Coordinates of C-alpha atoms in Angstrom, one line a residue:
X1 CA 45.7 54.0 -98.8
X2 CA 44.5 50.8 -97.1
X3 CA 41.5 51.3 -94.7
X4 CA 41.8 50.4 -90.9
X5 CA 39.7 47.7 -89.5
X6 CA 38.1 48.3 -85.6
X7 CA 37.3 45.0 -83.9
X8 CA 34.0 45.0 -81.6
X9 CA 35.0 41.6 -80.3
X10 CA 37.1 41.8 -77.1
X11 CA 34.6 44.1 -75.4
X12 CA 31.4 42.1 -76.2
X13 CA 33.3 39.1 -74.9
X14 CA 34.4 40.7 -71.8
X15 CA 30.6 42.4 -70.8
X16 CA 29.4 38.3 -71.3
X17 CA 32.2 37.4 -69.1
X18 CA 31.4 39.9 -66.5
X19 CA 27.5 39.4 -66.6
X20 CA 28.3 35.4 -66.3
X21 CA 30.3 36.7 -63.3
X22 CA 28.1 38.4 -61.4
X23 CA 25.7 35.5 -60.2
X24 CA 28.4 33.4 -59.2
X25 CA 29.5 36.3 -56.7
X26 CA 25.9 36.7 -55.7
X27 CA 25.4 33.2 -54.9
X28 CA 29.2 33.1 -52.9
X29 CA 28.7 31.3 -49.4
X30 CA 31.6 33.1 -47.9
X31 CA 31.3 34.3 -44.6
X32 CA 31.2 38.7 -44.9
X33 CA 30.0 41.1 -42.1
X34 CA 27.0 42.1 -43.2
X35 CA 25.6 38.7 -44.0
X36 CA 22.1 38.3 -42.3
X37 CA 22.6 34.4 -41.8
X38 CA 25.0 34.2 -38.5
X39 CA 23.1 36.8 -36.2
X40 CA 19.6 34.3 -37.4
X41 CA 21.4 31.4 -35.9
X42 CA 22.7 32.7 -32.8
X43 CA 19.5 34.3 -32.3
X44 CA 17.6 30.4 -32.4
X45 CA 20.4 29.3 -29.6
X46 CA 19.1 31.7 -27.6
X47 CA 15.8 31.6 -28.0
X48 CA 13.8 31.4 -24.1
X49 CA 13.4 27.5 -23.1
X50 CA 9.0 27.2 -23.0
X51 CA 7.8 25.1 -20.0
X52 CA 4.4 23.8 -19.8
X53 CA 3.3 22.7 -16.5
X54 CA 0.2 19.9 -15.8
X55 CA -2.0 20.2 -14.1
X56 CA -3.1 23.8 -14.3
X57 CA -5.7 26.3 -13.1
X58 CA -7.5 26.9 -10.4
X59 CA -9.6 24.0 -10.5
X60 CA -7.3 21.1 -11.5
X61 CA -8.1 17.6 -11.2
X62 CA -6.2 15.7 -8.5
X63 CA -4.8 12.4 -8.0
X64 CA -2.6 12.5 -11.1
X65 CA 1.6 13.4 -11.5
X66 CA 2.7 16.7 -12.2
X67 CA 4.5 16.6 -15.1
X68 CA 7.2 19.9 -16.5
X69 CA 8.0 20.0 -20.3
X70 CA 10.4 22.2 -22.0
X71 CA 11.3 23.0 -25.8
X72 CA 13.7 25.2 -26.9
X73 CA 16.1 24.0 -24.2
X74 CA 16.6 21.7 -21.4
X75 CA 15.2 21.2 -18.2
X76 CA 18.1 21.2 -15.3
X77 CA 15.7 21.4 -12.3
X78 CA 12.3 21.5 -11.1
X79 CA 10.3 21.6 -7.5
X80 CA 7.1 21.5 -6.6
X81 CA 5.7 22.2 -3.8
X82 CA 3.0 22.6 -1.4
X83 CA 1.8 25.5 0.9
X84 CA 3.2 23.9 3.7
X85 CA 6.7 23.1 1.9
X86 CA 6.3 19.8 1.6
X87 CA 7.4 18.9 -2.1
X88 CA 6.5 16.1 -4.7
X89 CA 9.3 13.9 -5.5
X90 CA 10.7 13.6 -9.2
X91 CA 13.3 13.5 -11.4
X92 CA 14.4 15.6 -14.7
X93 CA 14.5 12.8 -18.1
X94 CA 17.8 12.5 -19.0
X95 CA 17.4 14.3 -22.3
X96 CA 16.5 17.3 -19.7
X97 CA 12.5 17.8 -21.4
X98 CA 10.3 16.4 -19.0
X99 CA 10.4 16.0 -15.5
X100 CA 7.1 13.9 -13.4
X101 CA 6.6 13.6 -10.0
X102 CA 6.8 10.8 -8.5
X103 CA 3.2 11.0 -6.3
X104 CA 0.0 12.4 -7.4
X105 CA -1.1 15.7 -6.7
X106 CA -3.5 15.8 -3.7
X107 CA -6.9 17.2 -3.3
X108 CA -7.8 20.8 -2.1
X109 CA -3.8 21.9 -2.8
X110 CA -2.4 24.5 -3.9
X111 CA 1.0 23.9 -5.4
X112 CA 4.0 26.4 -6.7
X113 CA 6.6 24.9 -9.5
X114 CA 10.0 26.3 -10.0
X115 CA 11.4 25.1 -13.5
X116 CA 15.1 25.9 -13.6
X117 CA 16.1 25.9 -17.5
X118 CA 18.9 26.4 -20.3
X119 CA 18.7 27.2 -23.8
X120 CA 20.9 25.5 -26.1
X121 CA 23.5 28.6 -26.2
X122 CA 24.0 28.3 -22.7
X123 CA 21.8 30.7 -21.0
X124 CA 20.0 30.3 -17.7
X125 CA 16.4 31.2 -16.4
X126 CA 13.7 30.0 -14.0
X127 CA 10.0 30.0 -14.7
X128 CA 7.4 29.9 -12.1
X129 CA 3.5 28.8 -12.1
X130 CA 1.1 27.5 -9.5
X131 CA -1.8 25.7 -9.3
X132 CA -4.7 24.3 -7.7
X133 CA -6.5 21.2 -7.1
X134 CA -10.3 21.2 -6.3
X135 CA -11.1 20.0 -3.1
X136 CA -12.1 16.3 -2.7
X137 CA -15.7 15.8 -1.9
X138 CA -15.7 12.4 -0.1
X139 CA -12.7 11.2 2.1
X140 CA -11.5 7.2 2.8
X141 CA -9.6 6.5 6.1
X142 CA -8.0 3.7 6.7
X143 CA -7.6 1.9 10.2
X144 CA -4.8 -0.7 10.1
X145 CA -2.7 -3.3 11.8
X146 CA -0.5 -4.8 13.6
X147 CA 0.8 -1.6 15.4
X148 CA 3.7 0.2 14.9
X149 CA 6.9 -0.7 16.9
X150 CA 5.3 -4.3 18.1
X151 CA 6.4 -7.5 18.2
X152 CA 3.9 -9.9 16.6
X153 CA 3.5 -13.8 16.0
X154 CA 4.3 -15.5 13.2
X155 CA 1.2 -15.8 11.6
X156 CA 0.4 -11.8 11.8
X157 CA -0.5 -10.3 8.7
X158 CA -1.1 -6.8 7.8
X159 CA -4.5 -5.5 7.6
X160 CA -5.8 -2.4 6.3
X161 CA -10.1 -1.9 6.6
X162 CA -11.5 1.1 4.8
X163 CA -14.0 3.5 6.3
X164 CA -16.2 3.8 2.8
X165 CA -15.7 1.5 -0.2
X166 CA -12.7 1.1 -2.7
X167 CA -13.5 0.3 -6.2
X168 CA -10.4 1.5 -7.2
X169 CA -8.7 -1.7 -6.0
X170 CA -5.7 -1.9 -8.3
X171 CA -4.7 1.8 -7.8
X172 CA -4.7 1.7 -4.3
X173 CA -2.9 -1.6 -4.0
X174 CA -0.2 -0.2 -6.7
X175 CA 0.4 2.3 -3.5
X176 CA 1.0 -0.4 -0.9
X177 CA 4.8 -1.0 -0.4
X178 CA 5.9 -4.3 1.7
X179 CA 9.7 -4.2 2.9
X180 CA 11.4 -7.3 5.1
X181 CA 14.3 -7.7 6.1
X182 CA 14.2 -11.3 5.3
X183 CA 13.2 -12.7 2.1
X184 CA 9.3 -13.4 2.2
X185 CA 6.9 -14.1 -0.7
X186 CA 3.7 -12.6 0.3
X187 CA 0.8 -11.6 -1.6
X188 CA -2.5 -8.9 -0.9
X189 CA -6.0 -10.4 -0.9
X190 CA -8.7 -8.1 -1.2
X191 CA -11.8 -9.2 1.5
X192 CA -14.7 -8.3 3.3
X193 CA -14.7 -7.6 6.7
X194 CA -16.4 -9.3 9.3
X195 CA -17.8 -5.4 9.6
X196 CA -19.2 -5.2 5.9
X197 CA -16.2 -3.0 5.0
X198 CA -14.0 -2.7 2.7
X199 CA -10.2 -5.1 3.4
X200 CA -6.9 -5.9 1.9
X201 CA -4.8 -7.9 4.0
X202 CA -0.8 -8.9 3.3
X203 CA 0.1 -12.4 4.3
X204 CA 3.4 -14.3 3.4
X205 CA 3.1 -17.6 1.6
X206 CA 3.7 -19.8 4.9
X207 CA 4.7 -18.4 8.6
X208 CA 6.9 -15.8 8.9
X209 CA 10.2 -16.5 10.1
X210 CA 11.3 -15.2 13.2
X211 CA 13.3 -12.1 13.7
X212 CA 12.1 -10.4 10.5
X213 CA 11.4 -6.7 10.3
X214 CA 8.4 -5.4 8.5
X215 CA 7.7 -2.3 7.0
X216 CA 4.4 -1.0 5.2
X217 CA 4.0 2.3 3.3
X218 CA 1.1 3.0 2.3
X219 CA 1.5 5.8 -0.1
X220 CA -2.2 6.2 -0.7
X221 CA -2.3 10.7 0.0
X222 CA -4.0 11.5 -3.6
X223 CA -5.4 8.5 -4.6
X224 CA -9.4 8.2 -5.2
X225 CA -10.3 5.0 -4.3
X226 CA -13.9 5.1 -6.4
X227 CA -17.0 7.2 -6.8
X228 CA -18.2 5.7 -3.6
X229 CA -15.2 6.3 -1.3
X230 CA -13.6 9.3 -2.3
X231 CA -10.1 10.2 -1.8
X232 CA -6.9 9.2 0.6
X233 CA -5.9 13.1 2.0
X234 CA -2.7 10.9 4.1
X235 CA -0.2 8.0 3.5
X236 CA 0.0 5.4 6.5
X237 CA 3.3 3.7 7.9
X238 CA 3.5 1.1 10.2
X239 CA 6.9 -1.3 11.2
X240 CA 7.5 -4.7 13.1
X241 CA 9.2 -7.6 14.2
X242 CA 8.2 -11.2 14.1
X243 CA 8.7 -12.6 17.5
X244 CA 9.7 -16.1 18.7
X245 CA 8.0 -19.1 16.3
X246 CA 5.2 -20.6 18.5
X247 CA 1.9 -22.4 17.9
X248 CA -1.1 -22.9 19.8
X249 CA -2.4 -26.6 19.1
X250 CA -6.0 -26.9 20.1
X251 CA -7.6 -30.6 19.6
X252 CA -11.3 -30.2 20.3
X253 CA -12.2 -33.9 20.0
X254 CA -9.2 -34.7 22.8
X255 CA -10.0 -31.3 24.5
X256 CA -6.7 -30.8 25.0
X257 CA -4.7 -27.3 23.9
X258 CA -0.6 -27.4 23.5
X259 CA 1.5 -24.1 23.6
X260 CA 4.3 -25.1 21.0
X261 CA 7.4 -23.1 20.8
X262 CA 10.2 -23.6 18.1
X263 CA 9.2 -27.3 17.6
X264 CA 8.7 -28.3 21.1
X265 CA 5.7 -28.9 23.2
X266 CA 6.2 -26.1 26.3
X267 CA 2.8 -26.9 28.0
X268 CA -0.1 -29.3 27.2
X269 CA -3.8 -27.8 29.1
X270 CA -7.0 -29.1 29.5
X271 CA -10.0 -27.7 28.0
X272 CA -13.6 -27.6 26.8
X273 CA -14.9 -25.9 23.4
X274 CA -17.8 -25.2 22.4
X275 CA -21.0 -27.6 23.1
X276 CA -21.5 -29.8 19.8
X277 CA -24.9 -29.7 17.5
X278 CA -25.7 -26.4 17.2
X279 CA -24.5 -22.7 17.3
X280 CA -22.6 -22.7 20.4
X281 CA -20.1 -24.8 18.4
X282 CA -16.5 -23.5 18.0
X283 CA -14.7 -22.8 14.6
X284 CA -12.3 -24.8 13.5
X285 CA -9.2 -23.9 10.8
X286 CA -6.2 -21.6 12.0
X287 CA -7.3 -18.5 13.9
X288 CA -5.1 -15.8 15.0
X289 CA -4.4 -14.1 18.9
X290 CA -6.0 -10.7 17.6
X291 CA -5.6 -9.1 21.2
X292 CA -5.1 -9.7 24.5
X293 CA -7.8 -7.9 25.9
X294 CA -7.6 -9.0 30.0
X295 CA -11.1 -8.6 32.2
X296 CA -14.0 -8.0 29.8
X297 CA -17.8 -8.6 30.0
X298 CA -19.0 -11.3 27.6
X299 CA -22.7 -11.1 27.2
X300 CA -24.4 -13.7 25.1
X301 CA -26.6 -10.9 23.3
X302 CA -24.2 -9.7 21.5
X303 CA -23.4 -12.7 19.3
X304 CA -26.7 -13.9 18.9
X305 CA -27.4 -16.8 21.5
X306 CA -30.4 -14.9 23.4
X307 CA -29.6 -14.4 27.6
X308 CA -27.6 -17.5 27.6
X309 CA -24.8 -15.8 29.8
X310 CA -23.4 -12.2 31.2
X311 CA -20.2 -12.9 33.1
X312 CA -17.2 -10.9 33.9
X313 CA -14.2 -13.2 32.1
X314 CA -10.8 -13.1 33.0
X315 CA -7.3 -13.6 30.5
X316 CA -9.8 -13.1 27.6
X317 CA -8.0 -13.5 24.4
X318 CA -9.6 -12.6 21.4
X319 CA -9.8 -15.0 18.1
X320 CA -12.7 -14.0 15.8
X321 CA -14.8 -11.1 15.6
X322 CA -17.8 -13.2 15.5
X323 CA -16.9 -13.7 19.8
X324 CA -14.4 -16.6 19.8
X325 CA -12.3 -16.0 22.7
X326 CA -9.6 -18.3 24.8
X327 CA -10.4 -17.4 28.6
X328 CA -10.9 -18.7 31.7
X329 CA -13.7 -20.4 32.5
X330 CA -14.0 -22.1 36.5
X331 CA -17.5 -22.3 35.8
X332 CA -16.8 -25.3 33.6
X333 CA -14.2 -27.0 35.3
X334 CA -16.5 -30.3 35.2
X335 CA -15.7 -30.4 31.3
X336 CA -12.2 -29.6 31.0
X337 CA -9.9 -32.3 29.4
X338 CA -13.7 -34.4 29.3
X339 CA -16.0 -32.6 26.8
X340 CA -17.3 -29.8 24.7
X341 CA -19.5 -27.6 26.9
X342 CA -18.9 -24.1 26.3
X343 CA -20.6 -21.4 24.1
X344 CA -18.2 -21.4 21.4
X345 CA -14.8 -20.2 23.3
X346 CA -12.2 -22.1 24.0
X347 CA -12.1 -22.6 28.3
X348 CA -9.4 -23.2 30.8
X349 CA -8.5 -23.1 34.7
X350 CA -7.9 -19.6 36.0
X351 CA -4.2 -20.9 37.0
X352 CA -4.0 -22.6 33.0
X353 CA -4.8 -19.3 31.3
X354 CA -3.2 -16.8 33.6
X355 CA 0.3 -19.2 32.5
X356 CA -1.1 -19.4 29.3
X357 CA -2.0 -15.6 28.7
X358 CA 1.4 -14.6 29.8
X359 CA 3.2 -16.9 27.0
X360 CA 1.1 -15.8 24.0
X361 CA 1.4 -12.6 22.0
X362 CA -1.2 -11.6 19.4
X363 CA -0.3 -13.0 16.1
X364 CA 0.0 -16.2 17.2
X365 CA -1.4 -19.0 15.3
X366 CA -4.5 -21.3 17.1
X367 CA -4.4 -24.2 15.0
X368 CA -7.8 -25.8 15.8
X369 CA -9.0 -29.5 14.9
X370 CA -12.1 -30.7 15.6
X371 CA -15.4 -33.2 14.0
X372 CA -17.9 -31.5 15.2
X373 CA -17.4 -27.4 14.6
X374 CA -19.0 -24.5 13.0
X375 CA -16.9 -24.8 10.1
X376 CA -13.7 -22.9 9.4
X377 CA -12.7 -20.0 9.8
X378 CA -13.7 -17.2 7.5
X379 CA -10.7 -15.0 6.4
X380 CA -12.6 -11.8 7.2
X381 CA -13.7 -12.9 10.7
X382 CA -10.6 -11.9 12.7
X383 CA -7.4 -12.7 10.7
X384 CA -8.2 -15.8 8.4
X385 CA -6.9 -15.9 5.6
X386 CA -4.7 -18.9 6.7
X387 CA -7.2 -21.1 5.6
X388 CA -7.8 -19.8 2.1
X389 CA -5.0 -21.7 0.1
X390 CA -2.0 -19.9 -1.3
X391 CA -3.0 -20.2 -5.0
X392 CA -6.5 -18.8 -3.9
X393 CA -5.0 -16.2 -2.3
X394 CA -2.6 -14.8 -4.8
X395 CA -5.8 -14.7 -6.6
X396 CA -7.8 -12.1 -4.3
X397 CA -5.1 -9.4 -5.4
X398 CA -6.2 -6.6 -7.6
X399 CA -2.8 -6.6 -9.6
X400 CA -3.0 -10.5 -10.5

């Protein structure tokens, strides 16, 4: 009786066919309910944004930006502010992680920030901090001119002299902001004043034209201005108008003083300058009207020429800070339109500069000639810089 054979084969193949399937089912990237992957990722999206905020602390420095960061999410917008409300400007990067203000942080602040955020799945929060700066131990003022809402001459430049000194000339003059209303190259020139202090003035290349509006903004609030000086605690503003285009045209050596308005000679005067060969000579160069300063004592004490005179003057107009004036003089009526025989000021008839005082506004230019003089000048003795040329004057700016 023939035997019967039993194959083994078919289920040894089919338990290696069904151990070579099971990895391939492990390893299967098809989406199933309990898979552990989606709820990871959905988690990330909404993971909170982290803002950091600079400066920080109770002691932070001042004078720099405030500057927001966020990762994990975006930035969509921020304030800072002071006690008082008033707030730092700024603006949020466009990739919504960093926002800086647009002014420094001030000294002896304290300042709350309100970071309003998103994560990358869509959800909202706001994060707050505070901080404050330490307070500043020294403080620079600032006196300025011309003054705001007056109509000036066209040679008037803007003048800022600093209570202590700046050696942080380039930061502070990064602050200064010039606006006209006409098209005007100008340029600051750091100088010393006729005081000893600290002084940046702003002066266009040549005359400005008449008509235009000026405005200054001195955003200096937060800026240290050197070891020395300490630190601005308050911007300063100030806005005017160039009036009508006229020139005073003194010739010592004729003795003679024109009043020229837009091109044509309004009044010629007679007049006597100050006595040649020694230190009662008058300066010579382009001086500027400072200020119209009426009845005033002029003693000759106070600018070094012993007890040569004490008199009550009338129409004084100021020139240099050194004592120049324009004034009436009757005392000298002998020498006007014949020769130099003053103590440095420029002297009229009482009926010449009462006319004459009523014409002129400070800012006007006194162009002065003359071949025996003082010299010229200098640009920190009353407004000078007119005759430092313009190359030489670009070159007093911190920024060139």
């Amino acid at each position: 009786m023939p035997r019967t054979r039993v194959s083994t084969h078919v289920p040894i193949r089919a338990a290696i066919a069904a151990a070579l399937l099971a990895p391939l089912a492990a390893c299967s990237s098809s989406p199933s309910p309990s898979s552990s992957h989606a709820p990871r990722a959905d988690a990330s999206k909404d993971r909170p944004v982290m803002v950091t905020v600079t400066p920080k602390g109770r002691q932070a420095t001042p004078g720099r930006p405030v500057t927001v960061t966020a990762s994990h999410g975006r930035l969509t917008s921020v304030t800072v502010t002071d006690a008082e409300g008033r707030r730092l400007p700024g603006k949020v990067a466009a990739d919504g992680r960093r926002w800086v203000s647009g002014r420094k942080a001030v000294p002896g602040t304290a300042y709350t920030v309100i970071a309003k955020t998103r994560t990358t799945g869509g959800s909202a929060a706001t994060t707050k901090a505070s901080f404050t700066t330490v307070e500043a131990d020294k403080v620079n003022k600032v006196d300025w001119r011309p003054g705001d809402g007056t109509i000036v001459g066209v040679a008037q430049p803007i003048s800022l002299v600093f209570d202590r000194p700046v050696r942080n000339r380039s930061e502070v003059e990064k602050q200064l902001h010039v606006t006209t209303s006409e098209p005007t190259e100008g340029s600051w020139g750091w100088i010393r004043d006729w005081s000893g202090r600290d002084r940046v003035d702003w002066r266009p290349k040549s005359y400005w034209k008449p008509g235009t509006k000026v405005v200054l903004k001195a955003e200096l609030n937060g800026t240290d201005s050197g070891s020395e000086g300490g630190w601005f605690v308050r911007d300063y503003s100030t806005a005017f108008t160039i009036g009508t285009r006229q020139i005073v045209r003194v010739d010592l050596d004729r003795h003679r003083l024109a009043l020229v308005r837009d091109g044509r000679t309004v009044r010629s005067i007679p007049v006597s300058g100050g006595t040649p060969g020694g230190d009662k000579r008058s300066w010579r160069g382009t001086a500027v009207l400072m200020a119209k300063e009426g009845i005033i004592n002029m003693n000759s004490e106070t600018v070094g020429l012993g007890d040569a005179y004490d008199k009550t003057v009338h129409y004084s107009m100021r020139l240099t800070w050194s004592g120049m004036y324009a004034h009436a003089a009757p005392w000298n009526a002998a020498y006007f339109g014949n020769a130099n025989h003053s103590s440095g000021c420029i002297g009229m008839s009482n009926a010449d500069a009462a006319w004459f005082y009523g014409q002129v506004r400070p800012g006007d230019p006194f162009e002065i000639t003359g071949k025996d003089t003082k010299g010229v000048v200098d640009p920190g003795n009353g407004f000078g810089a007119w005759n430092v040329p313009w190359n030489a004057w670009q070159a007093k700016s911190a920024l060139r």
